[in-house]
mmCIF file of C-alpha atoms and ligand atoms in Angstrom:
data_model
loop_
_atom_site.group_PDB
_atom_site.id
_atom_site.type_symbol
_atom_site.label_atom_id
_atom_site.label_comp_id
_atom_site.label_asym_id
_atom_site.label_seq_id
_atom_site.Cartn_x
_atom_site.Cartn_y
_atom_site.Cartn_z
ATOM 1 C CA MET A 1 228.664 69.740 -170.918
ATOM 2 C CA LEU A 2 232.059 69.808 -168.682
ATOM 3 C CA PRO A 3 234.958 67.934 -170.727
ATOM 4 C CA THR A 4 235.789 65.233 -168.590
ATOM 5 C CA ILE A 5 239.214 65.800 -168.915
ATOM 6 C CA ALA A 6 241.432 68.301 -170.582
ATOM 7 C CA TRP A 7 244.696 70.207 -170.867
ATOM 8 C CA GLU A 8 245.092 73.573 -169.518
ATOM 9 C CA GLY A 9 248.289 75.078 -170.734
ATOM 10 C CA ASP A 10 251.340 71.232 -170.133
ATOM 11 C CA ALA A 11 249.151 70.165 -167.172
ATOM 12 C CA ILE A 12 245.565 68.566 -167.119
ATOM 13 C CA VAL A 13 242.725 69.240 -165.601
ATOM 14 C CA MET A 14 239.743 66.497 -164.663
ATOM 15 C CA VAL A 15 235.987 67.348 -162.747
ATOM 16 C CA ASP A 16 236.891 65.336 -159.194
ATOM 17 C CA GLN A 17 234.495 62.577 -160.178
ATOM 18 C CA ARG A 18 233.963 61.214 -156.227
ATOM 19 C CA LYS A 19 232.584 64.402 -155.051
ATOM 20 C CA LEU A 20 229.638 65.163 -157.755
ATOM 21 C CA PRO A 21 226.753 65.393 -157.241
ATOM 22 C CA ALA A 22 227.559 67.434 -154.146
ATOM 23 C CA THR A 23 230.358 69.845 -155.848
ATOM 24 C CA GLU A 24 231.735 70.677 -159.440
ATOM 25 C CA LYS A 25 235.488 70.644 -158.338
ATOM 26 C CA TYR A 26 238.183 70.313 -160.429
ATOM 27 C CA VAL A 27 241.440 68.386 -160.562
ATOM 28 C CA THR A 28 244.489 69.837 -161.831
ATOM 29 C CA CYS A 29 248.109 67.394 -162.397
ATOM 30 C CA LYS A 30 251.169 68.835 -163.289
ATOM 31 C CA THR A 31 252.915 65.422 -162.902
ATOM 32 C CA VAL A 32 252.383 61.968 -164.485
ATOM 33 C CA THR A 33 252.416 60.624 -160.791
ATOM 34 C CA VAL A 34 249.015 62.666 -159.669
ATOM 35 C CA VAL A 35 247.037 61.250 -162.622
ATOM 36 C CA ALA A 36 248.369 58.107 -161.510
ATOM 37 C CA LYS A 37 246.708 58.968 -158.640
ATOM 38 C CA ALA A 38 243.561 60.526 -159.529
ATOM 39 C CA ILE A 39 243.137 57.074 -161.447
ATOM 40 C CA THR A 40 243.255 54.735 -158.646
ATOM 41 C CA THR A 41 241.699 56.609 -156.639
ATOM 42 C CA MET A 42 238.724 57.271 -159.097
ATOM 43 C CA VAL A 43 239.119 61.331 -159.445
ATOM 44 C CA ILE A 44 238.389 60.192 -162.890
ATOM 45 C CA ARG A 45 237.268 56.307 -163.903
ATOM 46 C CA GLY A 46 235.140 54.905 -166.857
ATOM 47 C CA ALA A 47 237.074 52.488 -169.077
ATOM 48 C CA PRO A 48 237.453 54.457 -171.869
ATOM 49 C CA ALA A 49 238.296 57.768 -169.799
ATOM 50 C CA ILE A 50 240.823 55.598 -167.513
ATOM 51 C CA GLY A 51 242.848 55.063 -171.049
ATOM 52 C CA VAL A 52 242.457 58.877 -172.808
ATOM 53 C CA CYS A 53 243.798 60.108 -168.998
ATOM 54 C CA ALA A 54 246.384 57.288 -169.206
ATOM 55 C CA ALA A 55 247.646 58.274 -172.725
ATOM 56 C CA MET A 56 247.433 62.531 -171.476
ATOM 57 C CA GLY A 57 249.502 61.401 -168.332
ATOM 58 C CA LEU A 58 252.254 59.857 -170.556
ATOM 59 C CA ALA A 59 252.732 62.557 -172.646
ATOM 60 C CA LEU A 60 252.341 65.395 -169.634
ATOM 61 C CA GLY A 61 255.250 62.811 -168.586
ATOM 62 C CA ALA A 62 257.215 63.698 -171.685
ATOM 63 C CA ALA A 63 256.700 67.727 -171.591
ATOM 64 C CA ARG A 64 258.118 67.588 -168.660
ATOM 65 C CA SER A 65 260.602 65.557 -168.852
ATOM 66 C CA LYS A 66 264.396 67.080 -168.113
ATOM 67 C CA ALA A 67 266.297 64.369 -170.118
ATOM 68 C CA THR A 68 268.827 65.810 -172.616
ATOM 69 C CA GLY A 69 269.141 62.968 -174.133
ATOM 70 C CA THR A 70 266.575 59.570 -176.388
ATOM 71 C CA ARG A 71 268.296 56.559 -174.140
ATOM 72 C CA GLN A 72 267.864 59.095 -170.841
ATOM 73 C CA PHE A 73 264.297 59.772 -172.188
ATOM 74 C CA ALA A 74 263.083 56.607 -173.281
ATOM 75 C CA ALA A 75 263.340 55.140 -169.636
ATOM 76 C CA GLU A 76 262.109 57.509 -167.739
ATOM 77 C CA PHE A 77 258.988 56.732 -170.399
ATOM 78 C CA GLN A 78 259.161 53.453 -169.765
ATOM 79 C CA LYS A 79 258.749 53.752 -166.318
ATOM 80 C CA ASN A 80 255.751 56.149 -166.079
ATOM 81 C CA CYS A 81 254.380 53.441 -168.370
ATOM 82 C CA ASP A 82 254.877 50.750 -165.917
ATOM 83 C CA LEU A 83 253.476 53.339 -163.293
ATOM 84 C CA LEU A 84 250.250 54.644 -165.377
ATOM 85 C CA ALA A 85 249.672 50.308 -166.250
ATOM 86 C CA ALA A 86 249.845 49.636 -162.488
ATOM 87 C CA THR A 87 246.625 51.660 -161.696
ATOM 88 C CA ARG A 88 244.025 49.392 -162.098
ATOM 89 C CA PRO A 89 243.948 45.667 -163.996
ATOM 90 C CA THR A 90 240.091 45.507 -165.563
ATOM 91 C CA ALA A 91 239.400 47.796 -168.011
ATOM 92 C CA VAL A 92 241.331 46.961 -171.526
ATOM 93 C CA ASN A 93 241.874 50.621 -172.240
ATOM 94 C CA LEU A 94 244.355 51.630 -170.237
ATOM 95 C CA PHE A 95 246.258 48.808 -171.796
ATOM 96 C CA TRP A 96 245.576 49.420 -174.938
ATOM 97 C CA ALA A 97 245.936 53.518 -174.433
ATOM 98 C CA ILE A 98 249.508 52.895 -173.216
ATOM 99 C CA GLU A 99 250.216 50.055 -175.975
ATOM 100 C CA GLY A 100 249.275 53.045 -178.570
ATOM 101 C CA MET A 101 251.903 55.813 -177.023
ATOM 102 C CA LYS A 102 254.950 53.101 -176.661
ATOM 103 C CA GLN A 103 253.857 52.612 -180.730
ATOM 104 C CA SER A 104 254.214 55.900 -181.172
ATOM 105 C CA PHE A 105 257.331 56.413 -179.287
ATOM 106 C CA ALA A 106 258.622 53.098 -181.055
ATOM 107 C CA GLU A 107 257.860 54.628 -184.338
ATOM 108 C CA GLY A 108 259.500 58.821 -183.239
ATOM 109 C CA ALA A 109 262.761 56.644 -181.709
ATOM 110 C CA HIS A 110 262.937 54.531 -185.216
ATOM 111 C CA ALA A 111 262.997 57.885 -187.174
ATOM 112 C CA GLY A 112 265.932 59.107 -185.409
ATOM 113 C CA GLU A 113 263.610 62.022 -184.027
ATOM 114 C CA SER A 114 265.177 64.044 -180.800
ATOM 115 C CA VAL A 115 263.765 64.434 -177.066
ATOM 116 C CA ASP A 116 261.640 67.554 -178.304
ATOM 117 C CA GLN A 117 260.052 65.860 -181.650
ATOM 118 C CA LEU A 118 259.522 62.596 -179.241
ATOM 119 C CA LYS A 119 257.734 65.080 -176.829
ATOM 120 C CA ALA A 120 255.495 66.526 -179.485
ATOM 121 C CA ARG A 121 254.689 63.211 -181.428
ATOM 122 C CA LEU A 122 253.270 62.218 -177.426
ATOM 123 C CA ARG A 123 251.222 64.554 -177.641
ATOM 124 C CA HIS A 124 249.868 64.485 -180.490
ATOM 125 C CA THR A 125 249.290 61.017 -180.174
ATOM 126 C CA ALA A 126 247.552 61.492 -177.242
ATOM 127 C CA ASP A 127 245.368 64.150 -178.375
ATOM 128 C CA ARG A 128 244.105 61.924 -181.121
ATOM 129 C CA ILE A 129 243.149 58.951 -178.513
ATOM 130 C CA HIS A 130 241.259 61.615 -177.059
ATOM 131 C CA ASP A 131 239.282 63.327 -179.828
ATOM 132 C CA ASP A 132 239.206 59.326 -180.893
ATOM 133 C CA ASP A 133 237.262 58.397 -178.198
ATOM 134 C CA VAL A 134 234.408 60.774 -178.538
ATOM 135 C CA ALA A 135 234.729 60.342 -182.030
ATOM 136 C CA SER A 136 233.854 56.691 -181.314
ATOM 137 C CA CYS A 137 231.060 57.583 -178.853
ATOM 138 C CA ARG A 138 228.661 59.373 -181.363
ATOM 139 C CA ALA A 139 229.414 56.273 -184.312
ATOM 140 C CA ILE A 140 228.030 53.828 -181.020
ATOM 141 C CA GLY A 141 225.883 56.438 -180.684
ATOM 142 C CA ARG A 142 223.691 56.596 -184.369
ATOM 143 C CA HIS A 143 224.471 52.823 -184.243
ATOM 144 C CA GLY A 144 222.592 52.293 -180.842
ATOM 145 C CA ALA A 145 219.695 54.178 -181.646
ATOM 146 C CA ALA A 146 218.721 51.821 -183.813
ATOM 147 C CA VAL A 147 217.977 49.359 -180.917
ATOM 148 C CA VAL A 148 215.824 51.505 -179.123
ATOM 149 C CA PRO A 149 211.906 51.334 -179.725
ATOM 150 C CA ALA A 150 210.702 54.949 -180.432
ATOM 151 C CA GLU A 151 209.064 55.223 -176.777
ATOM 152 C CA ALA A 152 210.942 53.428 -174.183
ATOM 153 C CA CYS A 153 212.118 53.253 -170.668
ATOM 154 C CA VAL A 154 215.642 51.695 -170.816
ATOM 155 C CA LEU A 155 217.181 50.370 -167.407
ATOM 156 C CA THR A 156 221.643 51.208 -167.990
ATOM 157 C CA HIS A 157 224.364 50.511 -164.654
ATOM 158 C CA CYS A 158 226.804 51.936 -163.250
ATOM 159 C CA ASN A 159 228.065 55.673 -165.512
ATOM 160 C CA ALA A 160 229.057 54.710 -168.697
ATOM 161 C CA GLY A 161 228.563 58.341 -170.050
ATOM 162 C CA ALA A 162 230.217 61.165 -170.774
ATOM 163 C CA LEU A 163 232.257 61.537 -168.022
ATOM 164 C CA ALA A 164 233.284 57.565 -168.343
ATOM 165 C CA THR A 165 234.666 58.872 -171.151
ATOM 166 C CA ALA A 166 236.218 61.627 -173.050
ATOM 167 C CA GLY A 167 232.718 62.820 -173.417
ATOM 168 C CA TYR A 168 229.474 61.667 -175.442
ATOM 169 C CA GLY A 169 229.670 58.197 -173.246
ATOM 170 C CA THR A 170 228.936 54.798 -174.516
ATOM 171 C CA ALA A 171 225.399 53.266 -172.547
ATOM 172 C CA LEU A 172 224.550 56.627 -172.440
ATOM 173 C CA GLY A 173 225.567 58.071 -175.690
ATOM 174 C CA VAL A 174 223.242 54.855 -177.170
ATOM 175 C CA ILE A 175 220.603 56.885 -175.062
ATOM 176 C CA ARG A 176 221.825 60.361 -176.445
ATOM 177 C CA GLY A 177 221.572 58.964 -179.712
ATOM 178 C CA ALA A 178 218.031 57.558 -179.412
ATOM 179 C CA VAL A 179 216.617 61.088 -178.193
ATOM 180 C CA GLU A 180 218.781 63.078 -180.685
ATOM 181 C CA CYS A 181 216.670 60.534 -183.519
ATOM 182 C CA GLY A 182 213.280 62.046 -181.813
ATOM 183 C CA LYS A 183 212.676 59.304 -179.626
ATOM 184 C CA LYS A 184 211.000 59.137 -175.807
ATOM 185 C CA VAL A 185 213.350 57.872 -174.017
ATOM 186 C CA ALA A 186 213.088 57.854 -169.983
ATOM 187 C CA VAL A 187 216.526 56.441 -168.253
ATOM 188 C CA LEU A 188 216.022 54.148 -165.083
ATOM 189 C CA ALA A 189 219.458 54.665 -163.004
ATOM 190 C CA ASP A 190 220.793 51.833 -160.774
ATOM 191 C CA GLU A 191 222.720 53.922 -158.334
ATOM 192 C CA THR A 192 225.697 50.725 -158.667
ATOM 193 C CA ARG A 193 226.471 50.308 -154.966
ATOM 194 C CA PRO A 194 228.840 50.720 -153.200
ATOM 195 C CA PHE A 195 230.751 53.553 -155.360
ATOM 196 C CA LEU A 196 227.247 54.881 -156.527
ATOM 197 C CA GLN A 197 228.549 55.747 -160.316
ATOM 198 C CA GLY A 198 224.499 55.589 -161.152
ATOM 199 C CA ALA A 199 222.915 57.815 -158.395
ATOM 200 C CA ARG A 200 225.794 60.231 -158.426
ATOM 201 C CA LEU A 201 227.033 60.637 -161.875
ATOM 202 C CA THR A 202 224.169 59.376 -164.781
ATOM 203 C CA ALA A 203 221.492 60.776 -163.307
ATOM 204 C CA TRP A 204 223.835 63.963 -162.535
ATOM 205 C CA GLU A 205 224.722 64.045 -166.107
ATOM 206 C CA LEU A 206 221.363 63.067 -168.317
ATOM 207 C CA MET A 207 219.626 65.282 -165.663
ATOM 208 C CA LYS A 208 221.642 67.886 -167.039
ATOM 209 C CA ASP A 209 220.814 67.218 -170.640
ATOM 210 C CA GLY A 210 217.279 67.554 -169.814
ATOM 211 C CA ILE A 211 216.425 63.267 -169.988
ATOM 212 C CA ASP A 212 213.934 61.785 -168.091
ATOM 213 C CA THR A 213 216.021 59.821 -165.486
ATOM 214 C CA THR A 214 215.126 57.961 -162.739
ATOM 215 C CA VAL A 215 217.327 56.465 -159.479
ATOM 216 C CA ILE A 216 216.367 53.098 -158.469
ATOM 217 C CA THR A 217 218.678 51.325 -156.046
ATOM 218 C CA ASP A 218 219.806 47.914 -157.358
ATOM 219 C CA ASN A 219 217.428 45.228 -155.982
ATOM 220 C CA MET A 220 214.550 47.062 -157.523
ATOM 221 C CA ALA A 221 215.494 46.551 -160.927
ATOM 222 C CA GLY A 222 214.027 42.523 -161.066
ATOM 223 C CA ALA A 223 210.866 43.735 -159.597
ATOM 224 C CA LEU A 224 210.592 46.964 -162.319
ATOM 225 C CA MET A 225 211.053 44.341 -165.198
ATOM 226 C CA ARG A 226 208.669 41.753 -163.361
ATOM 227 C CA THR A 227 205.916 44.494 -164.355
ATOM 228 C CA GLY A 228 206.687 45.151 -167.718
ATOM 229 C CA THR A 229 208.141 48.367 -167.655
ATOM 230 C CA ILE A 230 211.232 47.811 -168.598
ATOM 231 C CA ASP A 231 212.031 47.362 -172.142
ATOM 232 C CA LEU A 232 215.691 47.185 -172.738
ATOM 233 C CA VAL A 233 218.873 47.734 -170.793
ATOM 234 C CA VAL A 234 222.288 49.488 -171.990
ATOM 235 C CA VAL A 235 225.304 48.924 -169.870
ATOM 236 C CA GLY A 236 229.113 49.861 -170.831
ATOM 237 C CA ALA A 237 232.339 47.488 -170.626
ATOM 238 C CA ASP A 238 235.577 47.556 -168.969
ATOM 239 C CA ARG A 239 236.663 44.567 -171.147
ATOM 240 C CA ILE A 240 235.093 42.379 -174.085
ATOM 241 C CA ALA A 241 236.663 38.925 -174.340
ATOM 242 C CA ALA A 242 236.974 37.257 -178.075
ATOM 243 C CA ASN A 243 233.924 34.975 -177.514
ATOM 244 C CA GLY A 244 231.426 38.383 -175.643
ATOM 245 C CA ASP A 245 231.780 37.505 -171.979
ATOM 246 C CA THR A 246 232.006 40.861 -170.748
ATOM 247 C CA ALA A 247 233.756 42.484 -167.468
ATOM 248 C CA ASN A 248 231.315 45.593 -166.401
ATOM 249 C CA LYS A 249 230.476 47.279 -162.880
ATOM 250 C CA ILE A 250 229.814 44.733 -160.010
ATOM 251 C CA GLY A 251 225.809 43.681 -160.516
ATOM 252 C CA THR A 252 225.776 43.991 -164.120
ATOM 253 C CA TYR A 253 225.996 40.070 -164.593
ATOM 254 C CA SER A 254 222.584 40.272 -161.746
ATOM 255 C CA VAL A 255 220.843 42.720 -164.369
ATOM 256 C CA ALA A 256 221.824 40.651 -167.071
ATOM 257 C CA VAL A 257 220.321 37.551 -165.918
ATOM 258 C CA LEU A 258 216.971 38.973 -164.754
ATOM 259 C CA ALA A 259 216.753 40.378 -167.878
ATOM 260 C CA LYS A 260 217.229 37.035 -169.836
ATOM 261 C CA ALA A 261 214.789 35.935 -167.314
ATOM 262 C CA HIS A 262 212.153 38.609 -168.412
ATOM 263 C CA GLY A 263 212.460 38.700 -172.308
ATOM 264 C CA ILE A 264 214.217 42.155 -171.886
ATOM 265 C CA PRO A 265 217.054 42.714 -174.648
ATOM 266 C CA PHE A 266 220.232 43.527 -173.081
ATOM 267 C CA TYR A 267 222.942 45.879 -174.649
ATOM 268 C CA VAL A 268 226.708 46.444 -174.454
ATOM 269 C CA ALA A 269 227.838 49.691 -175.666
ATOM 270 C CA ALA A 270 231.686 50.082 -175.981
ATOM 271 C CA PRO A 271 234.161 51.559 -177.973
ATOM 272 C CA TRP A 272 236.496 49.262 -179.996
ATOM 273 C CA SER A 273 239.641 50.022 -177.275
ATOM 274 C CA THR A 274 237.549 47.884 -174.695
ATOM 275 C CA ILE A 275 237.407 44.254 -176.868
ATOM 276 C CA ASP A 276 240.715 42.646 -175.982
ATOM 277 C CA LEU A 277 240.933 39.657 -178.725
ATOM 278 C CA GLY A 278 243.571 38.428 -176.979
ATOM 279 C CA THR A 279 241.799 36.910 -174.192
ATOM 280 C CA PRO A 280 239.595 34.097 -175.559
ATOM 281 C CA ASP A 281 236.868 34.498 -172.526
ATOM 282 C CA GLY A 282 235.751 35.999 -169.589
ATOM 283 C CA SER A 283 237.712 33.091 -167.222
ATOM 284 C CA THR A 284 240.678 35.341 -167.248
ATOM 285 C CA ILE A 285 239.688 39.218 -167.152
ATOM 286 C CA PRO A 286 241.578 40.534 -163.783
ATOM 287 C CA ILE A 287 238.840 41.484 -161.115
ATOM 288 C CA GLU A 288 239.743 44.532 -158.823
ATOM 289 C CA GLU A 289 239.081 44.478 -155.487
ATOM 290 C CA ARG A 290 238.643 47.079 -153.673
ATOM 291 C CA ASN A 291 238.836 48.239 -150.491
ATOM 292 C CA ALA A 292 236.222 47.512 -147.950
ATOM 293 C CA ARG A 293 235.536 50.901 -146.689
ATOM 294 C CA GLU A 294 233.534 51.302 -149.750
ATOM 295 C CA VAL A 295 231.483 48.419 -148.385
ATOM 296 C CA THR A 296 231.055 48.876 -144.971
ATOM 297 C CA HIS A 297 230.644 53.094 -145.838
ATOM 298 C CA VAL A 298 228.057 55.559 -147.521
ATOM 299 C CA GLY A 299 229.682 58.335 -147.844
ATOM 300 C CA SER A 300 231.380 58.989 -144.230
ATOM 301 C CA THR A 301 228.293 57.060 -142.369
ATOM 302 C CA GLN A 302 229.345 53.635 -141.299
ATOM 303 C CA VAL A 303 226.517 51.186 -142.047
ATOM 304 C CA ALA A 304 228.555 47.587 -141.045
ATOM 305 C CA PRO A 305 229.741 47.052 -137.855
ATOM 306 C CA THR A 306 233.252 47.634 -136.850
ATOM 307 C CA GLY A 307 235.610 44.589 -137.637
ATOM 308 C CA ALA A 308 232.839 43.289 -140.534
ATOM 309 C CA ARG A 309 234.275 41.010 -142.926
ATOM 310 C CA VAL A 310 234.294 42.324 -146.194
ATOM 311 C CA ARG A 311 233.797 41.845 -150.403
ATOM 312 C CA ASN A 312 234.387 44.292 -152.802
ATOM 313 C CA PRO A 313 234.799 42.915 -155.969
ATOM 314 C CA SER A 314 234.454 46.194 -158.563
ATOM 315 C CA PHE A 315 233.855 44.241 -161.529
ATOM 316 C CA ASP A 316 231.874 40.709 -162.676
ATOM 317 C CA VAL A 317 231.676 39.037 -165.830
ATOM 318 C CA THR A 318 228.315 38.385 -168.238
ATOM 319 C CA PRO A 319 228.471 35.098 -169.819
ATOM 320 C CA ALA A 320 227.948 35.916 -173.554
ATOM 321 C CA ARG A 321 224.904 33.894 -173.562
ATOM 322 C CA TYR A 322 223.545 36.923 -172.196
ATOM 323 C CA ILE A 323 224.197 39.434 -174.400
ATOM 324 C CA THR A 324 221.352 40.407 -177.360
ATOM 325 C CA ALA A 325 224.169 42.772 -178.777
ATOM 326 C CA ILE A 326 227.651 44.204 -178.569
ATOM 327 C CA ILE A 327 227.321 48.275 -179.833
ATOM 328 C CA THR A 328 230.583 49.870 -181.517
ATOM 329 C CA GLU A 329 231.150 52.477 -183.375
ATOM 330 C CA ARG A 330 231.746 49.880 -186.078
ATOM 331 C CA GLY A 331 228.382 48.554 -185.918
ATOM 332 C CA ILE A 332 226.208 46.510 -184.365
ATOM 333 C CA HIS A 333 227.858 42.452 -183.512
ATOM 334 C CA ARG A 334 224.979 40.011 -182.181
ATOM 335 C CA ALA A 335 226.336 36.515 -181.355
ATOM 336 C CA PRO A 336 228.591 34.226 -182.069
ATOM 337 C CA PHE A 337 230.432 37.016 -180.612
ATOM 338 C CA ASP A 338 233.768 35.446 -182.226
ATOM 339 C CA ALA A 339 232.550 35.273 -184.819
ATOM 340 C CA SER A 340 231.335 38.917 -185.555
ATOM 341 C CA LEU A 341 233.574 40.764 -182.917
ATOM 342 C CA ALA A 342 237.020 39.370 -185.558
ATOM 343 C CA GLY A 343 235.605 39.507 -188.441
ATOM 344 C CA GLN A 344 235.109 43.434 -187.269
ATOM 345 C CA ALA A 345 238.730 43.912 -186.218
HETATM 346 O O1 LIG B 401 235.221 51.205 -161.206
HETATM 347 P P1 LIG B 401 234.267 52.187 -162.607
HETATM 348 O O2 LIG B 401 233.556 53.267 -162.256
HETATM 349 O O3 LIG B 401 235.247 52.994 -163.379
HETATM 350 O O4 LIG B 401 233.521 50.947 -163.429
HETATM 351 C C1 LIG B 401 232.982 51.815 -164.647
HETATM 352 C C2 LIG B 401 232.266 51.396 -164.686
HETATM 353 O O5 LIG B 401 232.045 49.822 -164.935
HETATM 354 C C3 LIG B 401 231.855 51.492 -166.743
HETATM 355 O O6 LIG B 401 230.546 50.940 -167.092
HETATM 356 C C4 LIG B 401 232.423 50.358 -167.672
HETATM 357 O O7 LIG B 401 233.929 51.511 -167.474
HETATM 358 C C5 LIG B 401 232.719 51.717 -169.006
HETATM 359 S S1 LIG B 401 232.471 53.704 -169.102
HETATM 360 C C6 LIG B 401 231.760 53.763 -170.341
#
């Protein structure tokens, strides 16, 4: 499997997820401004991946700094943090990673480290955030495999795979974990309009792994639940509030309600960096509204009348009561989530 994001010398290289599956094109980022643009324009996307990308972007910005004194270096670092924090609002992993880098910087500054020492420390912290994310996904896969029956048809929404993380994936980590245990898993991938992360990215990476995958349009999930085709649902998350309310790709809420109506278990898989215990419930999670063109067009083809009014909320919030369990690297957390999450913090 190709790495989602990696160092190439002191530049950052990432696969351009807007172009997949038609083309495997790579984008090289040599400045923090280019890194920020890559996040905003969805060259890289997925909550854990954008957190890792921001951390690496801060290390890149630091490495390229010409500052001679720590005061100027600190001012540049803060500016870069602000730039990256303004890229996308919903996934808390972005802010978690920036906070981790700030803490590392503060520790170094407190210890009186030189600019060069601070640069080395920031690179080290970013690398740790990257590697920890892969390790978390693998642990999610190991825990999550337990909830997958020996033979199962699993529905997933959006892309919560290797491409959305530093590697292996969260929801797709659960699927990979089950397959690695010898379970017979067939995956239904919701296409996930408007950006088509399911059809383009989930299908692409699962097929590369030889996992049985079928793409459906989003409006087919209910009918397939009704006919007994789907055994369980597993999705990723962009932000999980203290009470378990979960923000994830638009359409997740509809799938959760359908799953509840049909008695089908609905699992959320996410690293601990997605848990936002400072947000009591889903009502205050900021929901990104993206541009109208994603809705009026499919690829370069216009599918809505010119001038049509459009809404494009990129995420929705699934209330905790629809969620069977939240799977993190720390284990399987069940309702009441405020207690089960706080107990693991
Ligand atoms: O807009 P995107 O593609 O960044 O949205 C991604 C999702 O909603 C994913 O499901 C979520 O980030 C979890 S990724 C492990």
